[in-house]
Amino acid sequence: EGLEKFDGVMFYTQGDLETSPLAKENREALIQWIKDGHAFIGVHSASDTYKDWKPYWEMLGGTFNGHPWNSDNPPIEVDVEDPSHPAAQPIPDGWKIQDEIYQFTHYDRARVHVILSMNEASIQGKGSRPDKDYALAWCREHGQGKVFYTALGHREDVWTNPLFQEHLIAGIEWAVNGPTLSTPAPEGATVLFDG
């Protein structure tokens, strides 16, 4: 019942079914609430939450599977894959950021709308994905609800970076108030990306 007061929920969490404080009925209510048209925002370790519970990782779009690029490595370069998405607009293509960078399992590019990814030159032989697809931020629809996830946000200096703050705020606003991914372009607009 408490969810009904909110338009969205944000997780910056970690834990599995055994360690999470949500009871089974509350976990299921959360997933249904999102499907019913509400917003879910996941930041960094949110993909390391409920890795052992399929309804959660299906909703989110992927599960943490290690961080081959830790926060002590040199900065990585960011590719802006959808510059029209509000969460991408603050980020310049080729932005360099030092953070703990994840790779994912239960992730399939066909199930999400990738907003930001790691530039191939930054992979430097690390990571275990044969497809070398290292998304950094994505969005998706889950039922009638919307999901925004950014893998960035491990380091304190990332959280204080104005570009990350604008990226996150725009992602939150898109998830809570923005158009769906299937919203047709306004009359006279040129579609640059059709999903």
Coordinates of C-alpha atoms in Angstrom, one line a residue:
E1 CA 0.0 0.0 0.0
G2 CA 2.9 2.4 0.7
L3 CA 3.9 2.4 -2.9
E4 CA 0.7 4.1 -4.0
K5 CA 2.0 7.4 -2.6
F6 CA 4.9 7.4 -5.1
D7 CA 5.5 7.7 -8.8
G8 CA 8.9 6.0 -8.8
V9 CA 11.3 4.0 -6.7
M10 CA 15.1 4.2 -6.9
F11 CA 17.5 1.4 -5.8
Y12 CA 21.1 2.0 -5.0
T13 CA 21.2 -1.4 -3.2
Q14 CA 22.9 -4.7 -3.1
G15 CA 21.7 -8.1 -1.8
D16 CA 20.0 -11.4 -2.7
L17 CA 16.8 -13.0 -1.7
E18 CA 18.4 -14.2 1.6
T19 CA 19.8 -10.8 2.6
S20 CA 17.2 -8.4 1.3
P21 CA 14.7 -6.9 3.7
L22 CA 11.7 -7.2 1.3
A23 CA 9.4 -10.1 2.0
K24 CA 8.2 -12.2 -1.0
E25 CA 4.8 -10.5 -1.2
N26 CA 6.4 -7.1 -1.1
R27 CA 8.9 -8.0 -3.8
E28 CA 6.1 -9.2 -6.0
A29 CA 4.0 -6.1 -5.3
L30 CA 7.0 -3.9 -6.3
I31 CA 7.3 -5.7 -9.7
Q32 CA 3.5 -5.5 -10.3
W33 CA 3.5 -1.8 -9.3
I34 CA 6.1 -1.1 -11.9
K35 CA 4.2 -3.1 -14.5
D36 CA 1.1 -1.1 -13.6
G37 CA 2.7 2.1 -14.9
H38 CA 5.2 3.4 -12.3
A39 CA 8.9 4.1 -12.5
F40 CA 11.9 2.2 -11.4
I41 CA 15.4 3.8 -11.3
G42 CA 18.4 1.7 -10.7
V43 CA 21.8 3.1 -9.9
H44 CA 25.1 1.2 -10.1
S45 CA 24.8 -1.6 -7.5
A46 CA 21.0 -2.0 -8.2
S47 CA 22.1 -4.6 -10.8
D48 CA 23.8 -6.5 -7.9
T49 CA 20.4 -6.7 -6.1
Y50 CA 18.3 -9.9 -6.5
K51 CA 20.6 -11.5 -8.9
D52 CA 18.9 -14.7 -7.8
W53 CA 15.4 -13.6 -8.6
K54 CA 14.4 -13.7 -12.2
P55 CA 11.4 -11.2 -12.0
Y56 CA 13.8 -8.5 -10.8
W57 CA 16.5 -8.9 -13.3
E58 CA 14.0 -9.3 -16.1
M59 CA 12.5 -6.0 -15.0
L60 CA 15.9 -4.2 -14.7
G61 CA 17.3 -5.6 -17.9
G62 CA 20.5 -7.2 -16.6
T63 CA 22.5 -8.5 -13.6
F64 CA 25.9 -7.6 -12.3
N65 CA 28.6 -10.1 -13.3
G66 CA 31.8 -8.5 -12.0
H67 CA 33.6 -5.2 -12.5
P68 CA 36.7 -5.9 -14.6
W69 CA 37.3 -2.1 -14.7
N70 CA 37.6 -1.1 -11.0
S71 CA 37.6 2.5 -9.7
D72 CA 41.4 2.5 -9.6
N73 CA 41.8 1.9 -13.3
P74 CA 42.4 4.8 -15.8
P75 CA 39.2 6.6 -16.9
I76 CA 37.1 4.9 -19.6
E77 CA 35.6 6.6 -22.6
V78 CA 31.8 6.8 -23.0
D79 CA 30.0 6.4 -26.3
V80 CA 26.6 8.2 -26.4
E81 CA 24.4 5.8 -28.3
D82 CA 21.2 7.8 -28.2
P83 CA 22.0 11.5 -28.0
S84 CA 18.2 12.3 -28.1
H85 CA 17.5 10.6 -24.8
P86 CA 17.3 13.1 -21.9
A87 CA 19.8 11.1 -19.8
A88 CA 22.3 11.3 -22.7
Q89 CA 22.0 15.0 -23.4
P90 CA 24.3 16.2 -20.7
I91 CA 27.0 13.7 -21.7
P92 CA 29.5 14.7 -24.4
D93 CA 30.4 11.8 -26.7
G94 CA 33.9 10.6 -25.7
W95 CA 33.4 11.7 -22.1
K96 CA 36.1 10.2 -19.9
I97 CA 35.1 9.0 -16.4
Q98 CA 36.9 7.0 -13.7
D99 CA 34.5 4.6 -12.0
E100 CA 33.9 1.0 -11.2
I101 CA 32.6 -0.4 -14.5
Y102 CA 30.3 -3.4 -14.6
Q103 CA 29.8 -6.2 -17.0
F104 CA 26.4 -7.9 -17.1
T105 CA 24.7 -11.3 -17.4
H106 CA 20.9 -11.7 -18.2
Y107 CA 21.5 -8.7 -20.4
D108 CA 20.5 -8.6 -24.0
R109 CA 20.7 -5.4 -26.0
A110 CA 17.5 -6.4 -27.8
R111 CA 15.6 -6.1 -24.5
V112 CA 16.8 -2.7 -23.5
H113 CA 17.3 0.7 -25.1
V114 CA 21.0 1.5 -24.7
I115 CA 21.7 5.1 -23.9
L116 CA 25.5 5.0 -23.0
S117 CA 28.1 2.4 -23.5
M118 CA 31.8 1.9 -23.0
N119 CA 34.0 2.8 -26.0
E120 CA 35.6 -0.3 -27.4
A121 CA 39.1 1.2 -27.0
S122 CA 38.5 1.3 -23.2
I123 CA 37.9 -2.4 -23.0
Q124 CA 41.7 -3.1 -23.1
G125 CA 41.3 -6.9 -23.2
K126 CA 39.2 -7.0 -20.0
G127 CA 35.7 -8.3 -19.6
S128 CA 34.3 -11.7 -20.5
R129 CA 31.4 -10.8 -22.9
P130 CA 32.2 -12.4 -26.3
D131 CA 30.1 -9.6 -27.9
K132 CA 32.1 -6.9 -26.1
D133 CA 28.8 -5.1 -25.4
Y134 CA 29.4 -3.1 -22.2
A135 CA 26.4 -0.9 -21.7
L136 CA 26.6 1.9 -19.1
A137 CA 23.1 3.2 -19.1
W138 CA 19.8 2.0 -20.6
C139 CA 16.1 2.3 -20.3
R140 CA 13.2 0.0 -21.0
E141 CA 9.5 -0.4 -20.6
H142 CA 8.2 -3.1 -18.2
G143 CA 4.5 -3.5 -18.7
Q144 CA 3.1 0.0 -18.5
G145 CA 6.0 1.1 -16.3
K146 CA 9.4 2.6 -17.2
V147 CA 12.8 1.6 -16.1
F148 CA 16.0 3.6 -16.2
Y149 CA 19.4 2.1 -15.1
T150 CA 22.8 3.7 -15.0
A151 CA 25.8 1.5 -14.0
L152 CA 27.8 4.6 -13.0
G153 CA 27.9 5.8 -9.5
H154 CA 30.5 3.8 -7.4
R155 CA 32.9 6.6 -6.6
E156 CA 32.0 9.7 -4.5
D157 CA 33.6 12.0 -7.1
V158 CA 31.2 10.5 -9.7
W159 CA 28.2 11.5 -7.5
T160 CA 29.6 15.1 -7.1
N161 CA 30.3 15.4 -10.9
P162 CA 27.8 17.8 -12.4
L163 CA 27.6 15.7 -15.6
F164 CA 26.7 12.6 -13.7
Q165 CA 24.2 14.5 -11.6
E166 CA 22.5 15.9 -14.8
H167 CA 22.5 12.4 -16.4
L168 CA 20.9 10.8 -13.3
I169 CA 18.3 13.6 -12.8
A170 CA 17.3 13.4 -16.5
G171 CA 17.0 9.6 -16.3
I172 CA 14.8 9.9 -13.2
E173 CA 12.6 12.5 -14.9
W174 CA 12.3 10.4 -18.0
A175 CA 11.3 7.4 -16.0
V176 CA 8.7 9.3 -13.9
N177 CA 7.3 11.8 -16.5
G178 CA 8.9 11.2 -19.9
P179 CA 7.4 9.7 -23.1
T180 CA 7.4 6.0 -23.6
L181 CA 9.8 4.5 -26.0
S182 CA 7.0 3.8 -28.5
T183 CA 5.6 7.4 -28.4
P184 CA 5.5 8.5 -32.1
A185 CA 7.6 11.5 -33.2
P186 CA 5.8 14.8 -33.3
E187 CA 4.6 15.9 -36.7
G188 CA 7.4 17.3 -38.8
A189 CA 10.1 15.7 -36.6
T190 CA 12.9 13.6 -38.1
V191 CA 13.3 10.2 -36.4
L192 CA 17.0 9.5 -35.8
F193 CA 16.5 6.3 -33.8
D194 CA 13.3 4.2 -34.0
G195 CA 14.2 1.6 -31.3

